[in-house]
Phi, psi and omega in degrees: 000134177285139178250132179255127182247127179284123181243133178305145182304320181298319180294319179299314179297321180296318180294317179297318179296317179297317181298320179295315179296323179297320179294321183283320187257348183096154183284138175288117181212144180216148174244127181239131180254138176239136175243160183279219189277116175272100186267170175212085178278167184300322178299325178291318179298313182299318183289332183275346184287131179257166186298336180271006177090358177273172181234126187244116178246018188295337182275346188307311195240014187299327182286318187267351183304318180302325178295316181291313183297331181292342178284161176282336180201144184223141188233138179220147175272114179274096186263055174193142169292158172240084194244008181086160182300150003280150182264154184204155176260209182301140010267349180244098187286152171192114187252155174295153182294338179294344173298319176298320180299319180292318179294319178295316179297332178285350175115005182279136185252322184241128182250119178276130184240358178271098178209177187288352179253006186294337179252021180302330176247028174069193180300321182298318179295321177298314181294320180296323178298314178299318178299318180295320178293316180295322180298334179261005181055044179259137177293143177211161188201138172123333178223153187211152181287338183197163174302325179296318179296321178298315180299325180280338183270335183250154358289145183266107179234130174245132176271110184242110182051048177073008178253129180273104187256124179262143180232144174225155179211128182220157176230151179291333182180184181225048175055036177080359177267127182252150173301137181259339183242232188261359184291159181235130170246132179278094176277158176295118179208115189298324179294317178296316179301317180299316179294320182294319178296315179299320179295322178297315180296318180298326180279356174105012178297129181267341176207147185234134172248117176257117182259119191236131176264111193202183170088183183253126182301137172072007177268127185281345175244146184294150175278156180302328179296327176292314179301316181297315181291321177299316179297322178296314180298318177297323180295335177280351181105004177289122182283323189231126176244120184243119186251157175207176175116321185296348180070007171223160178285149175226166189303158180231133182231136173230115182204135176054044178064022176239125179249129177232119177245113185282325174195132174270358178072196179284139170276300173216142184194183171242028174286156195236350178283160186308311186280347180262356182284347181214190180195198180228144166257147184240132175248122182246128177254124178239152180205162179271132180268176184299331180273003179095348181285162179254131180241157172270104186280324187198152172216135178219154180245157173224127183283144174231152184224137180268118172271120182291163180296149178164158179055040177079007181244157181273175170301149179200150177267140178222166168283125189301327181291340180262003187280339184052049187221128182296328179289322177295319179296321179295318176300312183297319179299315181295314182295317181292325177296316179296309182295321181297327182275325192245342181292155175235112175061026177228113184247173182280140176250098185275149175304143183305317182300319180290328176298317181293320179297317183291337176288000000 
């Protein structure tokens, strides 16, 4: 039986006008790519150092850059301070500023800075990282030099293909290091999150992505605390929750216009176990519907694998199926098995060349 719904005349006219404009101007649609943890271990620093004392990361992302650049906007978790020499890897990270240049050249637009290593070089390192990002006019989110700077920086809304997209970034902690001065780290706090979501909506955000650093390292399935927090964020109206920190991939779910990514794993690192050698990038397609609302139309993942330095070459990211490497194959098998068993409505997006080869 057909159901007739009475719609106010103003709403009817608005919908008709929007539909006409959509036909004339094209549908508002955007693709946003998310990458996992961009690490900087000592082996990476050593391999990137050149004889003149500079650090070259130009080879890192050449293979995957076209995928990132093809998106309308791209987001990466910067899991290291950029605090100036001396540089160091685990446990207290600090990368050269040319790392930002390589990530930016690869197509990344927004750098997430709220993670457990953000205070590895203390307040000074946090401020220096922000200065380096600002000097390159790169968007960043999650840490601030002062409460005033946070107030001036938030709510964070980017207009992407006429869609007002809101972003949030939080971390579970900072490895026991606390801010000593006036700097601000956005820690996971449900009251703060509730206020931030409300502020985004008031400022006109049509869809919200909350990027959260959480979970248990090296666990392939999400912890109950992750599930609980994701449900809470969704209850506040957050459409998309994107997770990182475990250094391995964890399940991804898309249902009822709600996207939950428990972990994208490592983006690039010098970790060595099968499941930590790679990670996933996520492509999310959002669009405006006939009623003016924004929906999550699709989400797909693409696996990436870190080839360590050797034979005169630097660390670099590759598509694991093209790596001709037994370790890459083992990583891909493990990740696909996990996603195949636990994902909901999120499938793999393979490179076109590999699709043709597999046919």
